[in-house]
mmCIF file with all atom_site columns, C-alpha atoms in Angstrom:
data_model
loop_
_atom_site.group_PDB
_atom_site.id
_atom_site.type_symbol
_atom_site.label_atom_id
_atom_site.label_alt_id
_atom_site.label_comp_id
_atom_site.label_asym_id
_atom_site.label_entity_id
_atom_site.label_seq_id
_atom_site.pdbx_PDB_ins_code
_atom_site.Cartn_x
_atom_site.Cartn_y
_atom_site.Cartn_z
_atom_site.occupancy
_atom_site.B_iso_or_equiv
_atom_site.pdbx_formal_charge
_atom_site.auth_seq_id
_atom_site.auth_comp_id
_atom_site.auth_asym_id
_atom_site.auth_atom_id
_atom_site.pdbx_PDB_model_num
ATOM 1   C CA . LYS A 1 1   ? 0.000   0.000  0.000   1.00 86.00 ? 1   LYS A CA 1
ATOM 2   C CA . GLN A 1 2   ? 1.416   3.388  -1.032  1.00 91.00 ? 2   GLN A CA 1
ATOM 3   C CA . GLU A 1 3   ? 2.120   5.851  1.761   1.00 93.00 ? 3   GLU A CA 1
ATOM 4   C CA . VAL A 1 4   ? 3.138   9.452  1.208   1.00 96.00 ? 4   VAL A CA 1
ATOM 5   C CA . THR A 1 5   ? 4.875   11.381 3.981   1.00 96.00 ? 5   THR A CA 1
ATOM 6   C CA . GLN A 1 6   ? 5.558   15.079 4.247   1.00 96.00 ? 6   GLN A CA 1
ATOM 7   C CA . ILE A 1 7   ? 7.732   16.289 7.104   1.00 94.00 ? 7   ILE A CA 1
ATOM 8   C CA . PRO A 1 8   ? 7.647   18.673 8.873   1.00 94.00 ? 8   PRO A CA 1
ATOM 9   C CA . ALA A 1 9   ? 3.927   19.343 9.132   1.00 94.00 ? 9   ALA A CA 1
ATOM 10  C CA . ALA A 1 10  ? 4.524   23.080 9.478   1.00 95.00 ? 10  ALA A CA 1
ATOM 11  C CA . LEU A 1 11  ? 7.278   25.503 8.577   1.00 96.00 ? 11  LEU A CA 1
ATOM 12  C CA . SER A 1 12  ? 7.775   29.203 9.286   1.00 97.00 ? 12  SER A CA 1
ATOM 13  C CA . VAL A 1 13  ? 10.421  31.213 7.428   1.00 96.00 ? 13  VAL A CA 1
ATOM 14  C CA . PRO A 1 14  ? 11.258  34.896 6.927   1.00 96.00 ? 14  PRO A CA 1
ATOM 15  C CA . GLU A 1 15  ? 10.467  36.510 3.626   1.00 97.00 ? 15  GLU A CA 1
ATOM 16  C CA . GLY A 1 16  ? 13.133  36.138 0.954   1.00 97.00 ? 16  GLY A CA 1
ATOM 17  C CA . GLU A 1 17  ? 14.407  32.785 2.112   1.00 96.00 ? 17  GLU A CA 1
ATOM 18  C CA . ASN A 1 18  ? 14.875  29.926 -0.348  1.00 97.00 ? 18  ASN A CA 1
ATOM 19  C CA . LEU A 1 19  ? 13.268  26.792 0.967   1.00 95.00 ? 19  LEU A CA 1
ATOM 20  C CA . VAL A 1 20  ? 12.800  23.114 0.237   1.00 97.00 ? 20  VAL A CA 1
ATOM 21  C CA . LEU A 1 21  ? 9.691   21.072 0.989   1.00 97.00 ? 21  LEU A CA 1
ATOM 22  C CA . ASN A 1 22  ? 10.146  17.326 1.141   1.00 97.00 ? 22  ASN A CA 1
ATOM 23  C CA . CYS A 1 23  ? 7.891   14.468 0.112   1.00 98.00 ? 23  CYS A CA 1
ATOM 24  C CA . SER A 1 24  ? 8.633   10.751 0.385   1.00 98.00 ? 24  SER A CA 1
ATOM 25  C CA . PHE A 1 25  ? 6.682   7.745  -0.877  1.00 97.00 ? 25  PHE A CA 1
ATOM 26  C CA . THR A 1 26  ? 7.037   4.057  -0.089  1.00 96.00 ? 26  THR A CA 1
ATOM 27  C CA . ASP A 1 27  ? 6.266   2.462  -3.473  1.00 92.00 ? 27  ASP A CA 1
ATOM 28  C CA . SER A 1 28  ? 8.468   3.616  -6.335  1.00 91.00 ? 28  SER A CA 1
ATOM 29  C CA . ALA A 1 29  ? 6.086   2.223  -8.964  1.00 89.00 ? 29  ALA A CA 1
ATOM 30  C CA . ILE A 1 30  ? 4.517   5.577  -9.686  1.00 91.00 ? 30  ILE A CA 1
ATOM 31  C CA . TYR A 1 31  ? 3.181   7.017  -12.921 1.00 88.00 ? 31  TYR A CA 1
ATOM 32  C CA . ASN A 1 32  ? 3.570   10.648 -11.920 1.00 90.00 ? 32  ASN A CA 1
ATOM 33  C CA . LEU A 1 33  ? 3.812   12.963 -8.935  1.00 94.00 ? 33  LEU A CA 1
ATOM 34  C CA . GLN A 1 34  ? 1.960   16.231 -8.532  1.00 94.00 ? 34  GLN A CA 1
ATOM 35  C CA . TRP A 1 35  ? 2.466   19.152 -6.148  1.00 97.00 ? 35  TRP A CA 1
ATOM 36  C CA . PHE A 1 36  ? -0.570  21.173 -5.092  1.00 96.00 ? 36  PHE A CA 1
ATOM 37  C CA . ARG A 1 37  ? -1.165  24.290 -3.077  1.00 97.00 ? 37  ARG A CA 1
ATOM 38  C CA . GLN A 1 38  ? -4.191  24.683 -0.801  1.00 95.00 ? 38  GLN A CA 1
ATOM 39  C CA . ASP A 1 39  ? -5.168  27.979 0.809   1.00 94.00 ? 39  ASP A CA 1
ATOM 40  C CA . PRO A 1 40  ? -7.272  27.863 3.996   1.00 88.00 ? 40  PRO A CA 1
ATOM 41  C CA . GLY A 1 41  ? -10.873 26.920 3.236   1.00 84.00 ? 41  GLY A CA 1
ATOM 42  C CA . LYS A 1 42  ? -10.137 26.673 -0.477  1.00 87.00 ? 42  LYS A CA 1
ATOM 43  C CA . GLY A 1 43  ? -9.607  24.027 -3.115  1.00 89.00 ? 43  GLY A CA 1
ATOM 44  C CA . LEU A 1 44  ? -6.373  22.651 -4.519  1.00 93.00 ? 44  LEU A CA 1
ATOM 45  C CA . THR A 1 45  ? -4.318  24.420 -7.145  1.00 93.00 ? 45  THR A CA 1
ATOM 46  C CA . SER A 1 46  ? -1.958  22.301 -9.200  1.00 92.00 ? 46  SER A CA 1
ATOM 47  C CA . LEU A 1 47  ? 1.594   23.653 -9.140  1.00 96.00 ? 47  LEU A CA 1
ATOM 48  C CA . LEU A 1 48  ? 3.751   21.109 -10.939 1.00 95.00 ? 48  LEU A CA 1
ATOM 49  C CA . LEU A 1 49  ? 3.310   17.657 -12.459 1.00 92.00 ? 49  LEU A CA 1
ATOM 50  C CA . ILE A 1 50  ? 6.330   15.384 -12.902 1.00 94.00 ? 50  ILE A CA 1
ATOM 51  C CA . GLN A 1 51  ? 6.038   12.269 -15.023 1.00 91.00 ? 51  GLN A CA 1
ATOM 52  C CA . SER A 1 52  ? 7.941   9.212  -13.782 1.00 90.00 ? 52  SER A CA 1
ATOM 53  C CA . SER A 1 53  ? 10.395  9.513  -16.667 1.00 91.00 ? 53  SER A CA 1
ATOM 54  C CA . GLN A 1 54  ? 11.267  13.109 -15.717 1.00 92.00 ? 54  GLN A CA 1
ATOM 55  C CA . ARG A 1 55  ? 13.691  14.355 -13.094 1.00 94.00 ? 55  ARG A CA 1
ATOM 56  C CA . GLU A 1 56  ? 12.314  17.844 -12.544 1.00 95.00 ? 56  GLU A CA 1
ATOM 57  C CA . GLN A 1 57  ? 9.840   20.500 -13.563 1.00 95.00 ? 57  GLN A CA 1
ATOM 58  C CA . THR A 1 58  ? 10.054  24.275 -13.181 1.00 96.00 ? 58  THR A CA 1
ATOM 59  C CA . SER A 1 59  ? 7.470   27.032 -13.089 1.00 95.00 ? 59  SER A CA 1
ATOM 60  C CA . GLY A 1 60  ? 8.553   30.525 -12.133 1.00 96.00 ? 60  GLY A CA 1
ATOM 61  C CA . ARG A 1 61  ? 10.059  30.465 -8.649  1.00 97.00 ? 61  ARG A CA 1
ATOM 62  C CA . LEU A 1 62  ? 9.088   26.822 -8.154  1.00 97.00 ? 62  LEU A CA 1
ATOM 63  C CA . ASN A 1 63  ? 11.173  23.794 -9.020  1.00 97.00 ? 63  ASN A CA 1
ATOM 64  C CA . ALA A 1 64  ? 10.149  20.219 -8.261  1.00 97.00 ? 64  ALA A CA 1
ATOM 65  C CA . SER A 1 65  ? 12.471  17.245 -8.497  1.00 97.00 ? 65  SER A CA 1
ATOM 66  C CA . LEU A 1 66  ? 11.735  13.543 -8.491  1.00 97.00 ? 66  LEU A CA 1
ATOM 67  C CA . ASP A 1 67  ? 13.972  10.634 -7.521  1.00 96.00 ? 67  ASP A CA 1
ATOM 68  C CA . LYS A 1 68  ? 11.860  7.539  -8.034  1.00 93.00 ? 68  LYS A CA 1
ATOM 69  C CA . SER A 1 69  ? 14.478  5.052  -6.904  1.00 92.00 ? 69  SER A CA 1
ATOM 70  C CA . SER A 1 70  ? 14.795  6.656  -3.482  1.00 94.00 ? 70  SER A CA 1
ATOM 71  C CA . GLY A 1 71  ? 11.095  7.510  -3.229  1.00 96.00 ? 71  GLY A CA 1
ATOM 72  C CA . ARG A 1 72  ? 11.602  11.238 -2.837  1.00 97.00 ? 72  ARG A CA 1
ATOM 73  C CA . SER A 1 73  ? 10.467  14.510 -4.307  1.00 97.00 ? 73  SER A CA 1
ATOM 74  C CA . THR A 1 74  ? 11.343  18.042 -3.304  1.00 98.00 ? 74  THR A CA 1
ATOM 75  C CA . LEU A 1 75  ? 9.623   21.330 -4.028  1.00 98.00 ? 75  LEU A CA 1
ATOM 76  C CA . TYR A 1 76  ? 12.054  24.237 -4.073  1.00 98.00 ? 76  TYR A CA 1
ATOM 77  C CA . ILE A 1 77  ? 10.645  27.739 -3.607  1.00 98.00 ? 77  ILE A CA 1
ATOM 78  C CA . ALA A 1 78  ? 13.016  30.576 -4.413  1.00 97.00 ? 78  ALA A CA 1
ATOM 79  C CA . ALA A 1 79  ? 12.867  33.971 -2.743  1.00 97.00 ? 79  ALA A CA 1
ATOM 80  C CA . SER A 1 80  ? 9.784   33.165 -0.676  1.00 97.00 ? 80  SER A CA 1
ATOM 81  C CA . GLN A 1 81  ? 7.040   35.786 -0.277  1.00 97.00 ? 81  GLN A CA 1
ATOM 82  C CA . PRO A 1 82  ? 4.191   36.168 2.245   1.00 97.00 ? 82  PRO A CA 1
ATOM 83  C CA . GLY A 1 83  ? 1.802   35.251 -0.575  1.00 97.00 ? 83  GLY A CA 1
ATOM 84  C CA . ASP A 1 84  ? 3.412   31.801 -0.665  1.00 97.00 ? 84  ASP A CA 1
ATOM 85  C CA . SER A 1 85  ? 1.878   31.039 2.738   1.00 97.00 ? 85  SER A CA 1
ATOM 86  C CA . ALA A 1 86  ? -0.372  28.011 2.234   1.00 97.00 ? 86  ALA A CA 1
ATOM 87  C CA . THR A 1 87  ? -0.426  24.246 2.643   1.00 96.00 ? 87  THR A CA 1
ATOM 88  C CA . TYR A 1 88  ? 1.605   22.336 0.068   1.00 98.00 ? 88  TYR A CA 1
ATOM 89  C CA . LEU A 1 89  ? 0.522   18.811 -0.780  1.00 97.00 ? 89  LEU A CA 1
ATOM 90  C CA . CYS A 1 90  ? 2.239   16.173 -2.843  1.00 96.00 ? 90  CYS A CA 1
ATOM 91  C CA . ALA A 1 91  ? 0.365   13.293 -4.400  1.00 95.00 ? 91  ALA A CA 1
ATOM 92  C CA . VAL A 1 92  ? 1.407   10.260 -6.431  1.00 93.00 ? 92  VAL A CA 1
ATOM 93  C CA . THR A 1 93  ? -0.412  8.300  -9.102  1.00 89.00 ? 93  THR A CA 1
ATOM 94  C CA . PRO A 1 94  ? 0.443   4.617  -9.303  1.00 85.00 ? 94  PRO A CA 1
ATOM 95  C CA . THR A 1 95  ? 1.273   2.623  -12.397 1.00 83.00 ? 95  THR A CA 1
ATOM 96  C CA . GLY A 1 96  ? -1.089  -0.117 -13.459 1.00 70.00 ? 96  GLY A CA 1
ATOM 97  C CA . ALA A 1 97  ? -4.843  0.043  -13.687 1.00 62.00 ? 97  ALA A CA 1
ATOM 98  C CA . ASN A 1 98  ? -5.354  2.106  -10.537 1.00 66.00 ? 98  ASN A CA 1
ATOM 99  C CA . SER A 1 99  ? -5.270  5.833  -11.217 1.00 76.00 ? 99  SER A CA 1
ATOM 100 C CA . LYS A 1 100 ? -6.257  7.279  -7.853  1.00 85.00 ? 100 LYS A CA 1
ATOM 101 C CA . LEU A 1 101 ? -4.014  9.810  -6.154  1.00 90.00 ? 101 LEU A CA 1
ATOM 102 C CA . THR A 1 102 ? -2.418  9.107  -2.789  1.00 92.00 ? 102 THR A CA 1
ATOM 103 C CA . PHE A 1 103 ? -1.785  12.321 -0.879  1.00 95.00 ? 103 PHE A CA 1
ATOM 104 C CA . GLY A 1 104 ? 0.566   13.328 1.879   1.00 95.00 ? 104 GLY A CA 1
ATOM 105 C CA . LYS A 1 105 ? -0.932  15.316 4.761   1.00 94.00 ? 105 LYS A CA 1
ATOM 106 C CA . GLY A 1 106 ? 0.767   18.465 3.562   1.00 95.00 ? 106 GLY A CA 1
ATOM 107 C CA . ILE A 1 107 ? 3.211   21.046 4.870   1.00 96.00 ? 107 ILE A CA 1
ATOM 108 C CA . THR A 1 108 ? 1.726   24.296 6.136   1.00 96.00 ? 108 THR A CA 1
ATOM 109 C CA . LEU A 1 109 ? 4.087   27.094 5.190   1.00 97.00 ? 109 LEU A CA 1
ATOM 110 C CA . SER A 1 110 ? 4.073   30.514 6.782   1.00 97.00 ? 110 SER A CA 1
ATOM 111 C CA . VAL A 1 111 ? 6.290   33.210 5.256   1.00 97.00 ? 111 VAL A CA 1
ATOM 112 C CA . ARG A 1 112 ? 6.806   36.102 7.684   1.00 96.00 ? 112 ARG A CA 1
ATOM 113 C CA . PRO A 1 113 ? 7.123   39.632 6.251   1.00 94.00 ? 113 PRO A CA 1
ATOM 114 C CA . ASN B 2 1   ? -12.882 27.282 -19.445 1.00 56.00 ? 1   ASN B CA 1
ATOM 115 C CA . ALA B 2 2   ? -14.611 27.562 -16.098 1.00 72.00 ? 2   ALA B CA 1
ATOM 116 C CA . GLY B 2 3   ? -12.607 24.797 -14.465 1.00 90.00 ? 3   GLY B CA 1
ATOM 117 C CA . VAL B 2 4   ? -14.101 22.121 -12.230 1.00 95.00 ? 4   VAL B CA 1
ATOM 118 C CA . MET B 2 5   ? -17.325 23.451 -10.745 1.00 95.00 ? 5   MET B CA 1
ATOM 119 C CA . GLN B 2 6   ? -18.661 22.136 -7.476  1.00 97.00 ? 6   GLN B CA 1
ATOM 120 C CA . ASN B 2 7   ? -21.856 23.123 -5.764  1.00 96.00 ? 7   ASN B CA 1
ATOM 121 C CA . PRO B 2 8   ? -22.938 23.952 -3.271  1.00 97.00 ? 8   PRO B CA 1
ATOM 122 C CA . ARG B 2 9   ? -19.825 25.458 -1.662  1.00 95.00 ? 9   ARG B CA 1
ATOM 123 C CA . HIS B 2 10  ? -21.277 24.962 1.793   1.00 97.00 ? 10  HIS B CA 1
ATOM 124 C CA . LEU B 2 11  ? -23.981 22.532 2.843   1.00 98.00 ? 11  LEU B CA 1
ATOM 125 C CA . VAL B 2 12  ? -25.553 22.120 6.266   1.00 98.00 ? 12  VAL B CA 1
ATOM 126 C CA . ARG B 2 13  ? -27.634 19.048 6.967   1.00 98.00 ? 13  ARG B CA 1
ATOM 127 C CA . ARG B 2 14  ? -29.275 17.663 10.107  1.00 97.00 ? 14  ARG B CA 1
ATOM 128 C CA . ARG B 2 15  ? -28.453 14.133 11.151  1.00 97.00 ? 15  ARG B CA 1
ATOM 129 C CA . GLY B 2 16  ? -30.501 11.666 9.141   1.00 97.00 ? 16  GLY B CA 1
ATOM 130 C CA . GLN B 2 17  ? -30.991 13.919 6.118   1.00 98.00 ? 17  GLN B CA 1
ATOM 131 C CA . GLU B 2 18  ? -29.563 13.355 2.654   1.00 98.00 ? 18  GLU B CA 1
ATOM 132 C CA . ALA B 2 19  ? -26.692 15.333 1.138   1.00 98.00 ? 19  ALA B CA 1
ATOM 133 C CA . ARG B 2 20  ? -26.201 15.717 -2.614  1.00 98.00 ? 20  ARG B CA 1
ATOM 134 C CA . LEU B 2 21  ? -22.937 17.138 -3.871  1.00 98.00 ? 21  LEU B CA 1
ATOM 135 C CA . ARG B 2 22  ? -22.507 18.089 -7.518  1.00 98.00 ? 22  ARG B CA 1
ATOM 136 C CA . CYS B 2 23  ? -19.440 18.271 -9.712  1.00 97.00 ? 23  CYS B CA 1
ATOM 137 C CA . SER B 2 24  ? -19.157 19.453 -13.305 1.00 97.00 ? 24  SER B CA 1
ATOM 138 C CA . PRO B 2 25  ? -15.764 18.488 -14.748 1.00 95.00 ? 25  PRO B CA 1
ATOM 139 C CA . MET B 2 26  ? -13.699 20.684 -16.997 1.00 92.00 ? 26  MET B CA 1
ATOM 140 C CA . LYS B 2 27  ? -14.795 20.732 -20.616 1.00 89.00 ? 27  LYS B CA 1
ATOM 141 C CA . GLY B 2 28  ? -13.257 17.790 -22.420 1.00 85.00 ? 28  GLY B CA 1
ATOM 142 C CA . HIS B 2 29  ? -12.514 15.857 -19.223 1.00 89.00 ? 29  HIS B CA 1
ATOM 143 C CA . SER B 2 30  ? -14.204 12.492 -18.998 1.00 88.00 ? 30  SER B CA 1
ATOM 144 C CA . HIS B 2 31  ? -12.557 11.199 -15.811 1.00 91.00 ? 31  HIS B CA 1
ATOM 145 C CA . VAL B 2 32  ? -13.974 12.296 -12.448 1.00 94.00 ? 32  VAL B CA 1
ATOM 146 C CA . TYR B 2 33  ? -12.649 11.570 -8.970  1.00 95.00 ? 33  TYR B CA 1
ATOM 147 C CA . TRP B 2 34  ? -14.073 12.332 -5.539  1.00 97.00 ? 34  TRP B CA 1
ATOM 148 C CA . TYR B 2 35  ? -11.897 12.869 -2.473  1.00 97.00 ? 35  TYR B CA 1
ATOM 149 C CA . ARG B 2 36  ? -12.742 13.620 1.141   1.00 97.00 ? 36  ARG B CA 1
ATOM 150 C CA . GLN B 2 37  ? -10.697 15.778 3.502   1.00 94.00 ? 37  GLN B CA 1
ATOM 151 C CA . LEU B 2 38  ? -11.375 15.368 7.189   1.00 89.00 ? 38  LEU B CA 1
ATOM 152 C CA . PRO B 2 39  ? -10.107 17.929 9.709   1.00 77.00 ? 39  PRO B CA 1
ATOM 153 C CA . GLU B 2 40  ? -6.397  17.410 10.452  1.00 76.00 ? 40  GLU B CA 1
ATOM 154 C CA . GLU B 2 41  ? -6.200  14.588 7.897   1.00 80.00 ? 41  GLU B CA 1
ATOM 155 C CA . GLY B 2 42  ? -5.059  14.348 4.323   1.00 84.00 ? 42  GLY B CA 1
ATOM 156 C CA . LEU B 2 43  ? -7.234  13.908 1.299   1.00 93.00 ? 43  LEU B CA 1
ATOM 157 C CA . LYS B 2 44  ? -8.550  10.396 0.888   1.00 94.00 ? 44  LYS B CA 1
ATOM 158 C CA . PHE B 2 45  ? -9.722  8.868  -2.375  1.00 94.00 ? 45  PHE B CA 1
ATOM 159 C CA . MET B 2 46  ? -13.373 7.871  -2.516  1.00 96.00 ? 46  MET B CA 1
ATOM 160 C CA . VAL B 2 47  ? -14.424 6.985  -6.054  1.00 96.00 ? 47  VAL B CA 1
ATOM 161 C CA . TYR B 2 48  ? -13.345 7.224  -9.704  1.00 94.00 ? 48  TYR B CA 1
ATOM 162 C CA . LEU B 2 49  ? -15.955 7.471  -12.455 1.00 94.00 ? 49  LEU B CA 1
ATOM 163 C CA . GLN B 2 50  ? -16.193 7.828  -16.176 1.00 92.00 ? 50  GLN B CA 1
ATOM 164 C CA . LYS B 2 51  ? -19.408 8.607  -17.993 1.00 89.00 ? 51  LYS B CA 1
ATOM 165 C CA . GLU B 2 52  ? -22.053 6.106  -16.854 1.00 89.00 ? 52  GLU B CA 1
ATOM 166 C CA . ASN B 2 53  ? -19.428 3.887  -15.231 1.00 93.00 ? 53  ASN B CA 1
ATOM 167 C CA . ILE B 2 54  ? -17.959 3.488  -11.767 1.00 94.00 ? 54  ILE B CA 1
ATOM 168 C CA . ILE B 2 55  ? -14.355 2.457  -12.332 1.00 92.00 ? 55  ILE B CA 1
ATOM 169 C CA . ASP B 2 56  ? -13.045 2.249  -8.764  1.00 92.00 ? 56  ASP B CA 1
ATOM 170 C CA . GLU B 2 57  ? -15.109 2.745  -5.602  1.00 94.00 ? 57  GLU B CA 1
ATOM 171 C CA . SER B 2 58  ? -12.641 1.188  -3.192  1.00 92.00 ? 58  SER B CA 1
ATOM 172 C CA . GLY B 2 59  ? -12.565 4.308  -1.031  1.00 93.00 ? 59  GLY B CA 1
ATOM 173 C CA . MET B 2 60  ? -16.317 4.632  -0.589  1.00 95.00 ? 60  MET B CA 1
ATOM 174 C CA . PRO B 2 61  ? -17.902 3.596  2.710   1.00 94.00 ? 61  PRO B CA 1
ATOM 175 C CA . LYS B 2 62  ? -19.974 0.491  2.091   1.00 90.00 ? 62  LYS B CA 1
ATOM 176 C CA . GLU B 2 63  ? -23.225 2.015  3.287   1.00 94.00 ? 63  GLU B CA 1
ATOM 177 C CA . ARG B 2 64  ? -25.022 5.327  2.752   1.00 97.00 ? 64  ARG B CA 1
ATOM 178 C CA . PHE B 2 65  ? -22.604 6.644  0.096   1.00 98.00 ? 65  PHE B CA 1
ATOM 179 C CA . SER B 2 66  ? -23.150 6.438  -3.662  1.00 97.00 ? 66  SER B CA 1
ATOM 180 C CA . ALA B 2 67  ? -21.840 8.232  -6.732  1.00 97.00 ? 67  ALA B CA 1
ATOM 181 C CA . GLU B 2 68  ? -22.850 8.580  -10.333 1.00 96.00 ? 68  GLU B CA 1
ATOM 182 C CA . PHE B 2 69  ? -21.677 10.326 -13.477 1.00 95.00 ? 69  PHE B CA 1
ATOM 183 C CA . PRO B 2 70  ? -24.564 10.215 -15.958 1.00 93.00 ? 70  PRO B CA 1
ATOM 184 C CA . LYS B 2 71  ? -24.309 10.626 -19.699 1.00 90.00 ? 71  LYS B CA 1
ATOM 185 C CA . GLU B 2 72  ? -25.720 14.122 -19.350 1.00 90.00 ? 72  GLU B CA 1
ATOM 186 C CA . GLY B 2 73  ? -25.179 16.420 -16.393 1.00 92.00 ? 73  GLY B CA 1
ATOM 187 C CA . PRO B 2 74  ? -22.817 16.614 -13.456 1.00 95.00 ? 74  PRO B CA 1
ATOM 188 C CA . SER B 2 75  ? -21.383 13.880 -11.304 1.00 97.00 ? 75  SER B CA 1
ATOM 189 C CA . ILE B 2 76  ? -23.303 13.447 -8.053  1.00 98.00 ? 76  ILE B CA 1
ATOM 190 C CA . LEU B 2 77  ? -21.995 12.226 -4.709  1.00 98.00 ? 77  LEU B CA 1
ATOM 191 C CA . ARG B 2 78  ? -24.924 11.232 -2.529  1.00 98.00 ? 78  ARG B CA 1
ATOM 192 C CA . ILE B 2 79  ? -24.795 10.627 1.201   1.00 98.00 ? 79  ILE B CA 1
ATOM 193 C CA . GLN B 2 80  ? -27.909 9.199  2.778   1.00 98.00 ? 80  GLN B CA 1
ATOM 194 C CA . GLN B 2 81  ? -28.825 9.519  6.473   1.00 98.00 ? 81  GLN B CA 1
ATOM 195 C CA . VAL B 2 82  ? -25.857 11.738 7.253   1.00 98.00 ? 82  VAL B CA 1
ATOM 196 C CA . VAL B 2 83  ? -24.079 11.486 10.600  1.00 97.00 ? 83  VAL B CA 1
ATOM 197 C CA . ARG B 2 84  ? -21.752 13.941 12.363  1.00 95.00 ? 84  ARG B CA 1
ATOM 198 C CA . GLY B 2 85  ? -18.710 11.978 11.162  1.00 94.00 ? 85  GLY B CA 1
ATOM 199 C CA . ASP B 2 86  ? -19.600 12.819 7.549   1.00 96.00 ? 86  ASP B CA 1
ATOM 200 C CA . SER B 2 87  ? -18.722 16.468 8.202   1.00 96.00 ? 87  SER B CA 1
ATOM 201 C CA . ALA B 2 88  ? -15.774 17.164 5.920   1.00 96.00 ? 88  ALA B CA 1
ATOM 202 C CA . ALA B 2 89  ? -14.680 18.918 2.751   1.00 96.00 ? 89  ALA B CA 1
ATOM 203 C CA . TYR B 2 90  ? -15.491 16.920 -0.365  1.00 97.00 ? 90  TYR B CA 1
ATOM 204 C CA . PHE B 2 91  ? -13.409 17.632 -3.440  1.00 97.00 ? 91  PHE B CA 1
ATOM 205 C CA . CYS B 2 92  ? -13.983 16.634 -7.017  1.00 96.00 ? 92  CYS B CA 1
ATOM 206 C CA . ALA B 2 93  ? -11.193 16.411 -9.584  1.00 94.00 ? 93  ALA B CA 1
ATOM 207 C CA . SER B 2 94  ? -11.243 15.766 -13.294 1.00 92.00 ? 94  SER B CA 1
ATOM 208 C CA . SER B 2 95  ? -8.670  14.829 -15.892 1.00 88.00 ? 95  SER B CA 1
ATOM 209 C CA . PRO B 2 96  ? -8.713  14.396 -19.661 1.00 85.00 ? 96  PRO B CA 1
ATOM 210 C CA . LEU B 2 97  ? -6.924  11.060 -19.458 1.00 75.00 ? 97  LEU B CA 1
ATOM 211 C CA . GLU B 2 98  ? -6.588  8.289  -16.982 1.00 68.00 ? 98  GLU B CA 1
ATOM 212 C CA . ARG B 2 99  ? -3.603  9.260  -14.826 1.00 64.00 ? 99  ARG B CA 1
ATOM 213 C CA . GLY B 2 100 ? -3.400  12.648 -16.472 1.00 68.00 ? 100 GLY B CA 1
ATOM 214 C CA . GLY B 2 101 ? -2.867  15.830 -14.536 1.00 77.00 ? 101 GLY B CA 1
ATOM 215 C CA . TYR B 2 102 ? -5.761  16.475 -12.196 1.00 85.00 ? 102 TYR B CA 1
ATOM 216 C CA . THR B 2 103 ? -7.716  19.708 -11.827 1.00 90.00 ? 103 THR B CA 1
ATOM 217 C CA . PHE B 2 104 ? -9.590  20.108 -8.572  1.00 93.00 ? 104 PHE B CA 1
ATOM 218 C CA . GLY B 2 105 ? -12.743 22.019 -7.778  1.00 94.00 ? 105 GLY B CA 1
ATOM 219 C CA . SER B 2 106 ? -13.106 24.346 -4.805  1.00 93.00 ? 106 SER B CA 1
ATOM 220 C CA . GLY B 2 107 ? -14.881 21.706 -2.774  1.00 96.00 ? 107 GLY B CA 1
ATOM 221 C CA . THR B 2 108 ? -18.132 21.361 -0.879  1.00 97.00 ? 108 THR B CA 1
ATOM 222 C CA . ARG B 2 109 ? -17.909 21.774 2.859   1.00 96.00 ? 109 ARG B CA 1
ATOM 223 C CA . LEU B 2 110 ? -20.521 19.591 4.507   1.00 97.00 ? 110 LEU B CA 1
ATOM 224 C CA . THR B 2 111 ? -21.517 20.258 8.086   1.00 97.00 ? 111 THR B CA 1
ATOM 225 C CA . VAL B 2 112 ? -23.833 17.844 9.838   1.00 97.00 ? 112 VAL B CA 1
ATOM 226 C CA . VAL B 2 113 ? -25.593 19.297 12.867  1.00 96.00 ? 113 VAL B CA 1
#
């Protein structure tokens, strides 16, 4: 059974800091991995999608990497801003016939002005 | 493209009543997924549907919960005889392909009083 872990559960950093959010998964047989952002009381916004054959994806100040063999992904946020404060979730899609996402519990990020 | 539309945004039901949650996928998306987010927990898969077919309902409670995605109209998640433990945020996601990138709706927040 796939398990996705995100540690720590919460993180507080000063504005301008570069930071790394970690995600680990137990079963390396994944089809893709997706990072989402969730603001309080809101839905999920997709940030980056990495296919299993890819090593990383970039969008603006965000860069996500994937190491399937070690079961790890990282989301790098450059020059953090207060507007980046949110919960960041990673989710994996398995290979095979099952296409449901397995989510981590998320990392709640607070960027202090 | 209006994205994934869920309604209502907030729903209050008394114990024993029925709750109906609606989800209209993005235009061109034929794969619909329902997830539930309980307080302090991650998102958990409930059911995966394509038009007129339930593909995977392994995450659905065995009783009181049902889902459909008819040929015409939105996908419906139905909860009969709601109990306090059903209070949660219910999210719908759609994708154009199986295991494609997912787009989530803003969710329906169900409160059972």
